[in-house]
Amino acid sequence: MSYSLTHLRELEAESIFVMREVAAQFQNPALLFSGGKDSILMVYLARKAFWPARIPFPLVHIDTGHNFPETIEYRDWLVNEMGARLIVGHVEDSIARGTAVEERGINASRNALQTVTLLETVEAHKFDAAMGGARRDEEKARAKERFFSHRDEFGQWDPKNQRPELWNLFNGKKHIGEHFRVFPISNWTEMDVWQYILLENIPLPKLYFAHEREVIERDGTFISTHPTWVKLRENETVSKRMIRFRTCGDLPITGAIESDADTVEKIIYEVATTRVTERGNRADDKRSETSMEDRKKQGYF
Amino acid sequence: MEHLIKDGTFDHHGYLNMELLRFTTAGSVDDGKSTLIGRLLYDSKSIFQDQMEAIEKTSEQRGEEYVNLALLTDGLKAEREQGITIDVAYRYFATPKRKFIIADTPGHIQYTRNMVTGASTANLAIILVDARNGVVEQTYRHAFIASLLQIPHIVICINKMDLVDYSQEAYDKVVEQFKHFSSKLDVQDVRFIPISALKGDNVVERSETMSWYEGPTLLYTLETVHIGGDHNLIDVRFPVQYVVRPMSDEYHDYRGYAGRVSGGVMKPGDTVMHLPSGLTSKIAAIKTIDGDLDEAYPPQSVTVLLEDDIDISRGDMLVRENNIPDQGQDIDIMLCWMSEKNGLQPGGKYAIKHTTRDARCVVKEILYKVDVNTLHRIQDVNTLTLNEIGRVRIRTTVPLFYDEYRQNRETGSIIIIDEGTNNTVAAGMIIK
């Protein structure tokens, strides 16, 4: 008998450990749920961590109002399936309050506004820890992120003032008004997530699988059509293609790839042969080379 | 990840059976550490096209002759501007044999703090030595930290062999110098590999110019080094992390003790002792959502049910009655100080975290400070400042259940927290 774990079981054990630390160290934690596969993975890991008890924290969804309908449909199904509590923060409420201002122009998106609503939701519900599904392999600025990431009372992240993280001893001590972002799946890669989804037979939103859709080719990627959120630009045409999405962001800015991968196995094959990172299809990251770092400093996930 | 594809299909079986190796990289400034990591990522086909295009563009803008692989691991804006890395960054890659997590630590003044952080979870340390300079003061420091943190395997990469005409003499000199020093250290497994990260010799591909070297490449070493013995499988240690109480009709009286096994192998039917009470009970079941387990071992996260109703809470520990850890409040630890703001104050009070237990401590005495370059003990010191390492005696407010760090990295480690700022200010390895 060899007492060694496979790498996926070791990652699973680590993530469960981190979630239990959050439940033990914080008064009022929450799990940020975006509808993407990484946050879905987190919900399944949270169920494992506390079973047979229910997940002892609510799922928080920051709704930009620009979601794919499939994302909302899946979210509501999952919440019901898990017997979890759902809290929704609406970007439209922040716009109505005047705390967030809608962007204008052809590249307008609600991505930046999400940060405002997130911080308002954290404050309104007095969450002292918000778990997110960010992974360190996603982007350069995330490679240095801690599992327990301290935020000041403005929700800001200071890359130069992060606590050293040693062994499995996570320091969640804080002053009143401060909170933490916690990233239980920090050490997972995109391939790990897909393999685990296959291994554990985790259902996913339909957007991830190949389907026929009316799209516009834009900046080397395919954007879904929409009667009001997506405006056709000069020289752009609408075509019907077999596509799938690699991430589930906002409809107007989430690019699809041409694909016939309609099963998890086929997606894994595609991921293994793809030569572009999954964020490579997101218009928000392409704005500047340091866009992720700038958004993180302001309190983005 | 194309290498995981065999005959047009993805090798799921292979992927699911991979082990995880965590390693840390240490080197002085300009030893070529970033280039080495870039080379590992690049030659193992872990670089995406858009990442490669981005660094090609940057290299071109800077007027560099070749694509600067070091750019792949330069994370934050501040360090790109200064051209140095300032914190521990984590990188990932996989080969058909293993998945790897690299704790990439920078090589300047904050070095000790960062290397200790990266080393705390590592199975293996790569220490880079510039073949032109041989073993330098920093090499000693890196090796000392690796031994202090009890990293099970150390690989000395003698880099820039292309700049010494791939000479065996230069390699032999480093091996001899290092062995002389390491005899004073507590290290089990040290290997030496001559490489050129820039040209790729002996990193992933075997060198064609160093036929005198018959050992394996770096990647082969990373893929095959035996890590099965890196956890303590002898002494049962189960720090209780969280008590699961469903409060539902179906699981009315369920009290599950959730935690991660820190040592030993636990089985249903085993008699266990609860600390601090000293009461014993039997393991009724080891629960997971996927079914009950026949045994649990490190680093699994499980939930344990006991046959008897004992009052157990977070911070307590389950052990075997004939193999219990040390218990006490007066503890000697080797401390690495990590705060740039305030030094360690004798008589000072701090918060501590040890396993899942929170406590406070007072610093009774600083016994000595270690010169990390010479290993000399410096007596009569009254503080430890940033990056200094010393032996300290503390008294804790409640008893801790601990092992010597050499015996168990999880039950032998501790962090010290400043109660004013809540910052983690030191890492501690328990001596006794």
Short mmCIF file of C-alpha atoms in Angstrom, two decimals, chain A residues 1-25 44-45 47-57 82 135-148 150 157-176 178 180 185-196 198-200 246 264-281 286 288-291 293-294 296-297, chain B residues 1-5 8-12 15-20 22 45-51 54-55 58 71-80 82 84-93 99 101 113-114 116-121 149 228 231 233 241-242 244-248 251 254 258-260 265 267 287-290 292 295 297-303 314 338 340-341 351-356 358-359 405 409-410 413-415 417 419-429:
data_model
loop_
_atom_site.label_atom_id
_atom_site.label_comp_id
_atom_site.label_asym_id
_atom_site.label_seq_id
_atom_site.Cartn_x
_atom_site.Cartn_y
_atom_site.Cartn_z
CA MET A 1 0.00 0.00 0.00
CA SER A 2 1.50 3.30 -0.98
CA TYR A 3 0.31 6.30 0.97
CA SER A 4 0.47 8.94 -1.69
CA LEU A 5 -2.27 11.07 -3.19
CA THR A 6 -2.63 11.91 -6.85
CA HIS A 7 -2.10 15.59 -7.57
CA LEU A 8 -5.84 16.24 -8.02
CA ARG A 9 -6.69 14.65 -4.67
CA GLU A 10 -3.92 16.65 -3.05
CA LEU A 11 -5.29 19.87 -4.54
CA GLU A 12 -8.79 18.87 -3.41
CA ALA A 13 -7.54 18.24 0.14
CA GLU A 14 -5.75 21.61 0.16
CA SER A 15 -8.83 23.52 -1.04
CA ILE A 16 -11.07 21.80 1.51
CA PHE A 17 -8.56 22.66 4.23
CA VAL A 18 -8.59 26.33 3.18
CA MET A 19 -12.41 26.50 3.13
CA ARG A 20 -12.63 24.96 6.59
CA GLU A 21 -10.08 27.53 7.82
CA VAL A 22 -12.31 30.27 6.45
CA ALA A 23 -15.38 28.85 8.18
CA ALA A 24 -13.42 28.56 11.43
CA GLN A 25 -11.51 31.86 11.39
CA TYR A 44 -18.67 21.46 -5.14
CA LEU A 45 -15.52 21.58 -2.99
CA ARG A 47 -20.07 20.81 -0.25
CA LYS A 48 -17.35 18.19 0.29
CA ALA A 49 -15.71 20.25 3.03
CA PHE A 50 -18.78 20.47 5.24
CA TRP A 51 -20.90 17.48 4.25
CA PRO A 52 -23.27 16.22 5.63
CA ALA A 53 -23.90 19.74 6.92
CA ARG A 54 -24.96 22.39 4.42
CA ILE A 55 -22.42 24.88 3.10
CA PRO A 56 -22.08 27.26 6.07
CA PHE A 57 -21.82 30.46 4.01
CA MET A 82 -26.95 22.41 -2.95
CA ARG A 135 -6.16 30.72 -9.84
CA ARG A 136 -2.52 31.74 -9.84
CA ASP A 137 -1.92 30.31 -13.30
CA GLU A 138 -4.47 32.64 -14.90
CA GLU A 139 -2.49 35.81 -15.16
CA LYS A 140 0.88 37.24 -14.13
CA ALA A 141 -0.49 39.54 -11.43
CA ARG A 142 -2.17 36.58 -9.75
CA ALA A 143 0.99 34.48 -9.48
CA LYS A 144 1.90 36.28 -6.26
CA GLU A 145 -1.53 36.27 -4.69
CA ARG A 146 -1.85 34.62 -1.29
CA PHE A 147 -4.51 32.13 -0.27
CA PHE A 148 -5.55 34.65 2.39
CA HIS A 150 -5.71 41.01 3.17
CA TRP A 157 -4.99 45.14 -2.41
CA ASP A 158 -1.44 46.33 -1.77
CA PRO A 159 1.02 44.04 -3.56
CA LYS A 160 3.88 45.30 -1.39
CA ASN A 161 2.12 44.72 1.91
CA GLN A 162 1.00 41.10 1.84
CA ARG A 163 1.58 38.78 4.75
CA PRO A 164 4.06 35.97 4.24
CA GLU A 165 2.20 32.67 4.05
CA LEU A 166 4.02 29.74 5.62
CA TRP A 167 3.21 26.03 5.78
CA ASN A 168 -0.55 25.68 6.20
CA LEU A 169 -0.79 28.36 8.85
CA PHE A 170 -3.18 30.96 7.48
CA ASN A 171 -3.36 34.26 9.32
CA GLY A 172 -6.87 35.73 9.06
CA LYS A 173 -6.48 38.26 11.86
CA LYS A 174 -7.76 41.72 11.02
CA HIS A 175 -8.96 45.02 12.35
CA ILE A 176 -12.60 46.08 12.35
CA GLU A 178 -11.01 45.17 7.07
CA PHE A 180 -10.08 39.16 3.38
CA ILE A 185 -8.17 26.96 -5.64
CA SER A 186 -5.03 29.10 -6.03
CA ASN A 187 -2.88 26.10 -6.95
CA TRP A 188 -5.19 24.60 -9.59
CA THR A 189 -4.45 25.07 -13.28
CA GLU A 190 -7.05 25.26 -16.01
CA MET A 191 -6.30 21.65 -16.92
CA ASP A 192 -6.66 20.54 -13.30
CA VAL A 193 -10.11 22.14 -13.13
CA TRP A 194 -11.26 20.39 -16.28
CA GLN A 195 -9.88 17.04 -15.21
CA TYR A 196 -11.60 17.34 -11.86
CA LEU A 198 -14.56 15.09 -15.59
CA LEU A 199 -13.47 12.96 -12.64
CA GLU A 200 -16.30 14.15 -10.41
CA ARG A 246 -13.92 29.25 -22.44
CA VAL A 264 -15.86 17.49 -21.25
CA GLU A 265 -13.48 14.96 -22.83
CA LYS A 266 -13.44 16.91 -26.08
CA ILE A 267 -12.93 20.18 -24.21
CA ILE A 268 -9.92 18.71 -22.42
CA TYR A 269 -8.46 17.65 -25.74
CA GLU A 270 -9.02 21.15 -27.04
CA VAL A 271 -7.50 22.79 -23.95
CA ALA A 272 -4.46 20.54 -24.24
CA THR A 273 -3.87 21.55 -27.84
CA THR A 274 -4.78 25.23 -27.56
CA ARG A 275 -1.94 27.67 -27.62
CA VAL A 276 -3.74 30.69 -26.16
CA THR A 277 -4.48 31.25 -22.44
CA GLU A 278 -8.16 31.28 -21.50
CA ARG A 279 -8.05 34.98 -20.59
CA GLY A 280 -6.67 35.62 -24.08
CA ASN A 281 -10.29 35.89 -25.24
CA LYS A 286 -6.32 43.24 -23.46
CA SER A 288 -3.25 47.17 -21.28
CA GLU A 289 -0.55 44.77 -20.23
CA THR A 290 -1.09 45.60 -16.57
CA SER A 291 -4.89 45.83 -16.62
CA GLU A 293 -2.98 44.37 -11.67
CA ASP A 294 -4.64 47.78 -11.85
CA LYS A 296 -6.91 44.15 -8.42
CA LYS A 297 -5.54 47.18 -6.61
CA MET B 1 0.25 20.42 -22.85
CA GLU B 2 0.44 18.76 -26.24
CA HIS B 3 2.74 16.17 -24.75
CA LEU B 4 -0.21 14.76 -22.81
CA ILE B 5 -1.81 13.72 -26.07
CA GLY B 8 -4.76 11.74 -30.99
CA THR B 9 -6.47 11.36 -27.60
CA PHE B 10 -5.79 12.95 -24.27
CA ASP B 11 -4.17 10.66 -21.73
CA HIS B 12 -6.72 11.04 -18.91
CA TYR B 15 -3.12 12.82 -15.94
CA LEU B 16 -5.25 11.51 -13.11
CA ASN B 17 -2.38 9.43 -11.77
CA MET B 18 0.21 12.17 -11.61
CA GLU B 19 1.90 13.13 -8.37
CA LEU B 20 2.46 16.70 -7.23
CA ARG B 22 6.41 21.43 -5.01
CA LYS B 45 5.66 23.23 -23.72
CA SER B 46 3.84 24.99 -20.89
CA ILE B 47 3.89 28.39 -22.57
CA PHE B 48 0.89 29.62 -24.47
CA GLN B 49 1.21 31.38 -27.78
CA ASP B 50 -0.15 34.71 -26.48
CA GLN B 51 2.31 34.65 -23.57
CA ALA B 54 3.93 39.17 -25.47
CA ILE B 55 7.50 38.48 -24.35
CA THR B 58 8.92 43.14 -25.13
CA LEU B 71 10.19 37.88 -18.88
CA LEU B 72 7.76 34.98 -18.57
CA THR B 73 8.00 35.08 -14.81
CA ASP B 74 8.20 38.82 -14.20
CA GLY B 75 4.90 39.50 -12.49
CA LEU B 76 4.05 42.94 -11.27
CA LYS B 77 4.39 46.33 -12.89
CA ALA B 78 6.74 47.61 -10.17
CA GLU B 79 9.21 44.80 -10.68
CA ARG B 80 9.05 45.02 -14.46
CA GLN B 82 12.92 47.81 -11.79
CA ILE B 84 13.72 42.55 -10.35
CA THR B 85 11.21 40.26 -8.67
CA ILE B 86 10.07 41.35 -5.23
CA ASP B 87 7.98 38.56 -3.81
CA VAL B 88 7.30 34.84 -3.94
CA ALA B 89 5.48 33.95 -7.15
CA TYR B 90 3.98 30.59 -7.93
CA ARG B 91 4.25 28.91 -11.36
CA TYR B 92 2.76 25.74 -12.69
CA PHE B 93 3.63 23.18 -15.26
CA LYS B 99 2.56 18.24 -11.96
CA ILE B 101 4.35 23.97 -8.43
CA ARG B 113 12.07 35.94 4.25
CA ASN B 114 10.91 34.98 0.79
CA VAL B 116 11.70 30.66 3.96
CA THR B 117 8.15 31.24 2.74
CA GLY B 118 8.71 29.34 -0.48
CA ALA B 119 10.63 26.58 1.30
CA SER B 120 7.98 25.94 3.93
CA THR B 121 5.85 23.83 1.59
CA LEU B 149 13.25 24.28 6.65
CA GLY B 228 6.67 9.14 -1.09
CA HIS B 231 5.32 12.95 4.93
CA LEU B 233 3.46 8.27 8.24
CA GLN B 241 -9.93 22.07 12.40
CA TYR B 242 -13.69 22.39 12.47
CA VAL B 244 -19.26 19.52 11.57
CA ARG B 245 -22.74 19.58 13.09
CA PRO B 246 -25.47 19.32 10.44
CA MET B 247 -28.36 20.11 12.86
CA SER B 248 -30.74 18.24 10.60
CA TYR B 251 -28.05 13.61 11.09
CA TYR B 254 -23.77 13.82 14.19
CA ALA B 258 -12.97 17.77 10.36
CA GLY B 259 -9.28 18.25 9.71
CA ARG B 260 -6.24 17.41 7.68
CA VAL B 265 -2.25 6.56 9.25
CA LYS B 267 -8.14 3.62 10.59
CA LYS B 287 -16.24 10.16 6.51
CA THR B 288 -16.16 11.84 3.13
CA ILE B 289 -19.04 12.65 0.81
CA ASP B 290 -17.70 9.97 -1.55
CA ASP B 292 -16.29 6.06 4.23
CA GLU B 295 -7.72 4.71 6.26
CA TYR B 297 -3.11 9.65 5.84
CA PRO B 298 -1.34 12.96 5.13
CA PRO B 299 -2.27 15.28 3.52
CA GLN B 300 -5.91 14.13 3.27
CA SER B 301 -8.77 16.31 4.51
CA VAL B 302 -11.32 14.08 6.21
CA THR B 303 -13.99 14.04 8.91
CA ARG B 314 -10.94 23.37 17.11
CA MET B 338 10.15 38.69 8.72
CA GLU B 340 10.87 45.20 8.34
CA LYS B 341 9.11 47.50 10.80
CA ALA B 351 -0.12 36.05 18.99
CA ILE B 352 0.81 32.65 17.60
CA LYS B 353 -0.67 30.02 15.34
CA HIS B 354 0.34 26.40 15.65
CA THR B 355 -1.58 23.61 13.83
CA THR B 356 -5.20 24.75 14.25
CA ASP B 358 -4.42 30.00 18.42
CA ALA B 359 -2.56 31.25 21.45
CA TYR B 405 10.22 20.26 13.38
CA ARG B 409 6.94 19.91 9.52
CA GLU B 410 3.26 20.48 10.35
CA SER B 413 5.94 24.79 12.80
CA ILE B 414 4.56 28.01 14.20
CA ILE B 415 3.92 31.59 13.07
CA ILE B 417 1.84 37.55 14.73
CA GLU B 419 -0.89 41.96 17.89
CA GLY B 420 -0.90 45.61 16.88
CA THR B 421 -0.74 45.22 13.11
CA ASN B 422 -1.94 41.59 12.84
CA ASN B 423 0.95 40.96 10.46
CA THR B 424 2.81 37.68 10.40
CA VAL B 425 6.24 38.72 11.69
CA ALA B 426 8.12 35.43 12.08
CA ALA B 427 8.26 31.79 11.10
CA GLY B 428 9.29 29.32 13.77
CA MET B 429 10.60 25.77 13.73
#
